[in-house]
Amino acid sequence: MIRTHARAAPVNPLEERNLLSAEAVSRWAGLSLGWVEAVPDLSGSCDTAGHTLLAMLDCGRARAEFHYGHRSIERELGAGAIGLFTPGGHADVSRWRCDGVRRIMLQFDQARLDDTVLSEQFVRMPLRTEIEFHDDDLAGVLRAMVHEVAEGCPSGVLYAESLSLGVAMRLQQRAASRYAAPRERGRLSAAQSRRVEELVRVRLTQSLSIGELALAAGFSKTQFVRLFKNTFSCTPYQYILNARLQHARALVQDSTLPLASIAEDAGFSSQSHMTTAFLRAFGVTPGGLRRAP
């Protein structure tokens, strides 16, 4: 990669245009990322500033050249191509020739995830630099991240944390596959499930973090997310979103409360956020549901 960071810092306008405003990024509670529109020709030293960097072509095509001393590597890259660049051992120079390229760049900082179990796993099974690979699941998470930021982060902290942990867990799975490490197959116990469900019920209208849910169940964040998905067949964010939708739908149908009040009572960030969620889940807006016979 060229010398650049995945932080919210402005991108050099002579090189790339940042598609995420500083105001939108300031609301983002997940891993640092950028979404940039590349100019046709880019060149620079390859530097990840001591952190692991994920870079993905969101759209367009590019020809990349990486120079390691007297050795060079060339790649023809299309949409969905991902590069993973770990600290140390990088190319002295990289050159890019881009055609309609937008790139998503994410700074993978394990410390920000605050998960000791995950950190220990990466110590045992470290990530390694990969110039090009394709992973539809990881690409989907990265795209969800930048679209959430571009929309002003309406889904809140839990969604940002869930997506960031999703990146970490996918990278950990890739690393583990090289070591034939077993994947977590367990489930939450009945008592652990009840504690989590009760916490969600009590805090439905408030902000909840993965850390708080994991603490209630007695696990690290990544262990909890895996066990939760095995138990409920969805992510914690999806579970809480569904609980809020069911609560909001009941209020829409059985009360005369204003829709804005219902959105607040059900824990949505705004009425528009609730409306978008209703359309995706039920195929109708709250107003349309209330008017239905």
Short mmCIF file of C-alpha atoms in Angstrom, two decimals:
data_model
loop_
_atom_site.label_atom_id
_atom_site.label_comp_id
_atom_site.label_asym_id
_atom_site.label_seq_id
_atom_site.Cartn_x
_atom_site.Cartn_y
_atom_site.Cartn_z
CA MET A 1 0.00 0.00 0.00
CA ILE A 2 1.03 3.58 -0.43
CA ARG A 3 2.02 5.48 2.67
CA THR A 4 -1.35 6.23 4.23
CA HIS A 5 -3.32 5.44 7.36
CA ALA A 6 -6.78 3.98 7.96
CA ARG A 7 -7.52 6.67 10.55
CA ALA A 8 -10.02 9.47 10.12
CA ALA A 9 -7.21 11.88 9.23
CA PRO A 10 -7.79 13.74 5.94
CA VAL A 11 -6.33 12.10 2.84
CA ASN A 12 -3.99 14.18 0.67
CA PRO A 13 -6.32 15.74 -1.94
CA LEU A 14 -3.58 15.37 -4.56
CA GLU A 15 -3.76 11.61 -4.10
CA GLU A 16 -7.13 10.38 -2.88
CA ARG A 17 -10.47 11.89 -1.89
CA ASN A 18 -11.96 10.78 1.42
CA LEU A 19 -15.62 9.79 1.01
CA LEU A 20 -16.30 9.91 4.76
CA SER A 21 -16.73 13.28 6.46
CA ALA A 22 -14.87 14.01 9.67
CA GLU A 23 -18.21 14.60 11.40
CA ALA A 24 -19.52 11.16 10.39
CA VAL A 25 -16.28 9.43 11.41
CA SER A 26 -16.36 11.15 14.81
CA ARG A 27 -19.56 9.19 15.61
CA TRP A 28 -18.02 5.84 14.67
CA ALA A 29 -17.17 3.59 17.65
CA GLY A 30 -15.43 0.82 15.71
CA LEU A 31 -11.98 0.23 14.26
CA SER A 32 -10.47 3.19 12.41
CA LEU A 33 -11.24 3.16 8.72
CA GLY A 34 -11.30 5.23 5.57
CA TRP A 35 -13.18 5.09 2.27
CA VAL A 36 -11.29 6.82 -0.50
CA GLU A 37 -11.61 7.51 -4.19
CA ALA A 38 -8.28 6.90 -5.90
CA VAL A 39 -6.75 9.03 -8.64
CA PRO A 40 -5.50 7.21 -11.76
CA ASP A 41 -1.84 7.01 -10.67
CA LEU A 42 -0.49 6.56 -7.15
CA SER A 43 3.00 5.87 -5.88
CA GLY A 44 4.66 5.81 -2.49
CA SER A 45 6.47 3.83 0.17
CA CYS A 46 4.65 0.97 1.84
CA ASP A 47 4.10 1.82 5.51
CA THR A 48 1.42 0.63 7.93
CA ALA A 49 2.71 2.82 10.79
CA GLY A 50 3.21 -0.16 13.08
CA HIS A 51 -0.34 -1.48 12.70
CA THR A 52 -1.93 -4.16 10.57
CA LEU A 53 -3.76 -2.64 7.60
CA LEU A 54 -6.60 -4.13 5.56
CA ALA A 55 -7.15 -2.56 2.13
CA MET A 56 -9.96 -3.61 -0.22
CA LEU A 57 -11.02 -2.47 -3.67
CA ASP A 58 -14.67 -1.60 -3.19
CA CYS A 59 -15.12 -1.04 -6.92
CA GLY A 60 -13.09 -0.49 -10.08
CA ARG A 61 -9.90 -2.11 -11.34
CA ALA A 62 -6.25 -1.51 -10.56
CA ARG A 63 -2.80 -2.67 -11.54
CA ALA A 64 -0.52 -2.79 -8.51
CA GLU A 65 3.27 -3.11 -8.48
CA PHE A 66 5.18 -3.87 -5.29
CA HIS A 67 8.96 -3.51 -5.25
CA TYR A 68 11.07 -5.35 -2.66
CA GLY A 69 14.61 -4.25 -3.39
CA HIS A 70 15.46 -5.90 -6.73
CA ARG A 71 12.32 -8.05 -6.68
CA SER A 72 8.93 -6.88 -7.91
CA ILE A 73 5.40 -8.32 -7.77
CA GLU A 74 2.56 -7.24 -10.04
CA ARG A 75 -1.15 -7.82 -9.57
CA GLU A 76 -4.26 -7.09 -11.63
CA LEU A 77 -6.95 -6.36 -9.03
CA GLY A 78 -10.72 -6.13 -9.29
CA ALA A 79 -13.57 -5.28 -6.95
CA GLY A 80 -13.44 -7.32 -3.75
CA ALA A 81 -9.67 -7.89 -3.82
CA ILE A 82 -8.29 -7.53 -0.28
CA GLY A 83 -4.74 -6.94 0.90
CA LEU A 84 -3.56 -7.65 4.44
CA PHE A 85 -0.39 -5.80 5.41
CA THR A 86 1.27 -6.53 8.74
CA PRO A 87 4.05 -4.42 10.35
CA GLY A 88 7.54 -5.03 9.01
CA GLY A 89 8.84 -6.52 5.77
CA HIS A 90 6.92 -4.27 3.40
CA ALA A 91 7.68 -3.17 -0.12
CA ASP A 92 10.01 -0.22 -0.51
CA VAL A 93 7.73 1.27 -3.18
CA SER A 94 4.24 0.51 -4.45
CA ARG A 95 2.68 1.89 -7.63
CA TRP A 96 -1.00 1.84 -8.51
CA ARG A 97 -2.75 2.52 -11.81
CA CYS A 98 -6.43 2.85 -11.03
CA ASP A 99 -9.61 2.93 -13.08
CA GLY A 100 -12.74 3.98 -11.16
CA VAL A 101 -11.30 2.70 -7.90
CA ARG A 102 -12.72 3.22 -4.43
CA ARG A 103 -10.78 1.63 -1.60
CA ILE A 104 -11.76 0.74 1.94
CA MET A 105 -8.84 0.86 4.37
CA LEU A 106 -9.10 -0.40 7.91
CA GLN A 107 -6.49 -0.17 10.65
CA PHE A 108 -6.68 -3.42 12.56
CA ASP A 109 -5.66 -2.49 16.09
CA GLN A 110 -6.23 -5.43 18.47
CA ALA A 111 -5.83 -3.22 21.54
CA ARG A 112 -8.96 -1.26 20.61
CA LEU A 113 -11.03 -4.43 20.72
CA ASP A 114 -10.04 -5.01 24.37
CA ASP A 115 -10.27 -8.82 24.18
CA THR A 116 -7.45 -10.72 25.88
CA VAL A 117 -8.54 -14.11 24.50
CA LEU A 118 -8.45 -12.79 20.93
CA SER A 119 -5.04 -11.20 21.50
CA GLU A 120 -3.68 -14.48 22.86
CA GLN A 121 -4.98 -16.31 19.79
CA PHE A 122 -3.20 -13.90 17.47
CA VAL A 123 0.01 -14.40 19.44
CA ARG A 124 -0.26 -18.17 18.92
CA MET A 125 -1.47 -17.86 15.33
CA PRO A 126 -0.20 -14.51 14.01
CA LEU A 127 -1.47 -12.79 10.89
CA ARG A 128 0.81 -12.59 7.90
CA THR A 129 0.95 -10.25 4.94
CA GLU A 130 -1.17 -11.27 1.95
CA ILE A 131 -0.99 -9.04 -1.11
CA GLU A 132 -4.26 -10.36 -2.56
CA PHE A 133 -7.06 -12.62 -1.40
CA HIS A 134 -10.84 -12.75 -1.73
CA ASP A 135 -13.27 -13.28 1.13
CA ASP A 136 -16.91 -12.41 0.47
CA ASP A 137 -17.84 -12.44 4.17
CA LEU A 138 -15.04 -10.07 5.11
CA ALA A 139 -15.79 -7.83 2.12
CA GLY A 140 -19.42 -7.61 3.24
CA VAL A 141 -18.41 -6.51 6.73
CA LEU A 142 -16.01 -3.85 5.41
CA ARG A 143 -18.69 -2.45 3.10
CA ALA A 144 -21.24 -2.45 5.92
CA MET A 145 -18.77 -0.45 8.02
CA VAL A 146 -18.23 2.38 5.56
CA HIS A 147 -21.92 2.60 4.66
CA GLU A 148 -22.82 2.83 8.34
CA VAL A 149 -20.33 5.67 8.82
CA ALA A 150 -21.47 7.43 5.63
CA GLU A 151 -25.05 7.39 6.95
CA GLY A 152 -23.98 8.97 10.24
CA CYS A 153 -23.81 5.77 12.36
CA PRO A 154 -27.58 5.43 12.99
CA SER A 155 -27.25 1.86 14.33
CA GLY A 156 -25.12 2.89 17.30
CA VAL A 157 -22.20 1.54 19.30
CA LEU A 158 -23.29 -2.10 19.44
CA TYR A 159 -23.38 -2.35 15.64
CA ALA A 160 -19.95 -0.71 15.30
CA GLU A 161 -18.50 -3.10 17.88
CA SER A 162 -20.17 -6.08 16.22
CA LEU A 163 -18.73 -5.24 12.81
CA SER A 164 -15.25 -4.63 14.25
CA LEU A 165 -15.31 -7.93 16.11
CA GLY A 166 -16.59 -9.54 12.93
CA VAL A 167 -13.44 -8.40 11.11
CA ALA A 168 -11.26 -9.71 13.95
CA MET A 169 -12.99 -13.07 14.08
CA ARG A 170 -12.80 -13.53 10.32
CA LEU A 171 -9.08 -12.74 10.32
CA GLN A 172 -8.60 -15.10 13.27
CA GLN A 173 -10.40 -17.85 11.33
CA ARG A 174 -8.09 -17.30 8.37
CA ALA A 175 -5.05 -17.50 10.63
CA ALA A 176 -6.40 -20.56 12.44
CA SER A 177 -7.00 -22.39 9.16
CA ARG A 178 -3.24 -22.44 8.57
CA TYR A 179 -2.72 -24.15 11.92
CA ALA A 180 -5.73 -26.51 11.72
CA ALA A 181 -7.00 -25.02 14.99
CA PRO A 182 -10.47 -26.18 16.17
CA ARG A 183 -13.37 -23.73 15.98
CA GLU A 184 -15.68 -22.95 18.88
CA ARG A 185 -18.70 -25.28 18.71
CA GLY A 186 -20.26 -24.72 22.13
CA ARG A 187 -23.41 -22.90 23.17
CA LEU A 188 -24.47 -20.67 26.02
CA SER A 189 -26.00 -22.57 28.90
CA ALA A 190 -29.66 -22.02 29.81
CA ALA A 191 -28.62 -19.87 32.79
CA GLN A 192 -26.20 -17.79 30.70
CA SER A 193 -28.86 -17.30 28.01
CA ARG A 194 -31.38 -16.13 30.61
CA ARG A 195 -28.90 -13.58 32.02
CA VAL A 196 -28.25 -12.16 28.56
CA GLU A 197 -31.96 -12.09 27.66
CA GLU A 198 -32.79 -10.32 30.92
CA LEU A 199 -30.08 -7.72 30.34
CA VAL A 200 -31.42 -7.05 26.85
CA ARG A 201 -34.98 -6.75 28.20
CA VAL A 202 -33.99 -4.29 30.93
CA ARG A 203 -31.71 -2.23 28.68
CA LEU A 204 -33.74 -2.42 25.46
CA THR A 205 -34.15 1.36 25.19
CA GLN A 206 -30.53 2.08 26.13
CA SER A 207 -27.15 1.58 24.53
CA LEU A 208 -25.63 -1.86 25.10
CA SER A 209 -22.10 -2.97 24.29
CA ILE A 210 -20.71 -6.38 23.40
CA GLY A 211 -18.53 -6.12 26.49
CA GLU A 212 -21.54 -5.75 28.81
CA LEU A 213 -23.33 -8.70 27.21
CA ALA A 214 -20.19 -10.85 27.34
CA LEU A 215 -19.65 -9.97 31.00
CA ALA A 216 -23.19 -11.06 31.84
CA ALA A 217 -22.50 -14.44 30.27
CA GLY A 218 -18.98 -14.73 31.72
CA PHE A 219 -16.95 -14.82 28.49
CA SER A 220 -14.56 -12.71 26.46
CA LYS A 221 -16.12 -10.70 23.64
CA THR A 222 -15.15 -13.03 20.80
CA GLN A 223 -16.01 -16.17 22.76
CA PHE A 224 -19.38 -14.68 23.61
CA VAL A 225 -20.18 -13.68 20.01
CA ARG A 226 -19.41 -17.21 18.77
CA LEU A 227 -21.39 -18.92 21.53
CA PHE A 228 -24.29 -16.47 21.17
CA LYS A 229 -24.53 -17.14 17.43
CA ASN A 230 -24.43 -20.90 18.03
CA THR A 231 -27.23 -20.51 20.59
CA PHE A 232 -29.56 -17.99 18.94
CA SER A 233 -28.59 -18.40 15.24
CA CYS A 234 -27.97 -14.66 14.92
CA THR A 235 -25.54 -12.02 16.14
CA PRO A 236 -26.14 -10.05 19.36
CA TYR A 237 -26.86 -6.94 17.27
CA GLN A 238 -29.45 -8.77 15.16
CA TYR A 239 -31.06 -10.21 18.30
CA ILE A 240 -31.40 -6.79 19.96
CA LEU A 241 -32.57 -5.14 16.73
CA ASN A 242 -35.29 -7.78 16.39
CA ALA A 243 -36.35 -7.26 20.04
CA ARG A 244 -36.62 -3.52 19.40
CA LEU A 245 -38.58 -4.09 16.21
CA GLN A 246 -41.06 -6.39 17.94
CA HIS A 247 -41.52 -3.88 20.77
CA ALA A 248 -41.97 -1.00 18.32
CA ARG A 249 -44.43 -2.95 16.16
CA ALA A 250 -46.59 -3.70 19.19
CA LEU A 251 -46.66 -0.01 20.11
CA VAL A 252 -47.44 1.05 16.53
CA GLN A 253 -50.38 -1.35 16.35
CA ASP A 254 -51.72 -1.07 19.91
CA SER A 255 -51.16 2.56 20.89
CA THR A 256 -51.69 6.08 19.59
CA LEU A 257 -48.20 7.25 20.59
CA PRO A 258 -46.42 9.43 17.99
CA LEU A 259 -43.99 7.45 15.88
CA ALA A 260 -41.06 9.57 17.09
CA SER A 261 -41.93 8.64 20.69
CA ILE A 262 -42.17 4.97 19.77
CA ALA A 263 -38.76 5.10 18.11
CA GLU A 264 -37.26 6.54 21.29
CA ASP A 265 -39.12 4.10 23.54
CA ALA A 266 -37.91 1.14 21.46
CA GLY A 267 -34.27 2.24 21.53
CA PHE A 268 -33.85 3.45 17.94
CA SER A 269 -31.55 6.40 17.31
CA SER A 270 -34.27 8.27 15.38
CA GLN A 271 -37.66 7.85 13.72
CA SER A 272 -35.95 7.52 10.33
CA HIS A 273 -33.73 4.74 11.69
CA MET A 274 -36.84 2.89 12.92
CA THR A 275 -38.55 3.41 9.55
CA THR A 276 -35.58 1.96 7.66
CA ALA A 277 -35.44 -1.04 10.00
CA PHE A 278 -39.21 -1.61 9.61
CA LEU A 279 -38.96 -1.60 5.82
CA ARG A 280 -36.14 -4.15 5.87
CA ALA A 281 -37.81 -6.42 8.42
CA PHE A 282 -41.53 -6.14 7.62
CA GLY A 283 -41.71 -4.61 4.13
CA VAL A 284 -43.81 -1.70 5.41
CA THR A 285 -43.19 1.59 7.21
CA PRO A 286 -44.49 2.15 10.77
CA GLY A 287 -47.02 4.63 9.39
CA GLY A 288 -48.15 2.14 6.76
CA LEU A 289 -48.54 -0.56 9.41
CA ARG A 290 -50.62 1.76 11.61
CA ARG A 291 -52.90 2.67 8.71
CA ALA A 292 -53.42 -0.94 7.67
CA PRO A 293 -56.89 -2.35 8.46
#
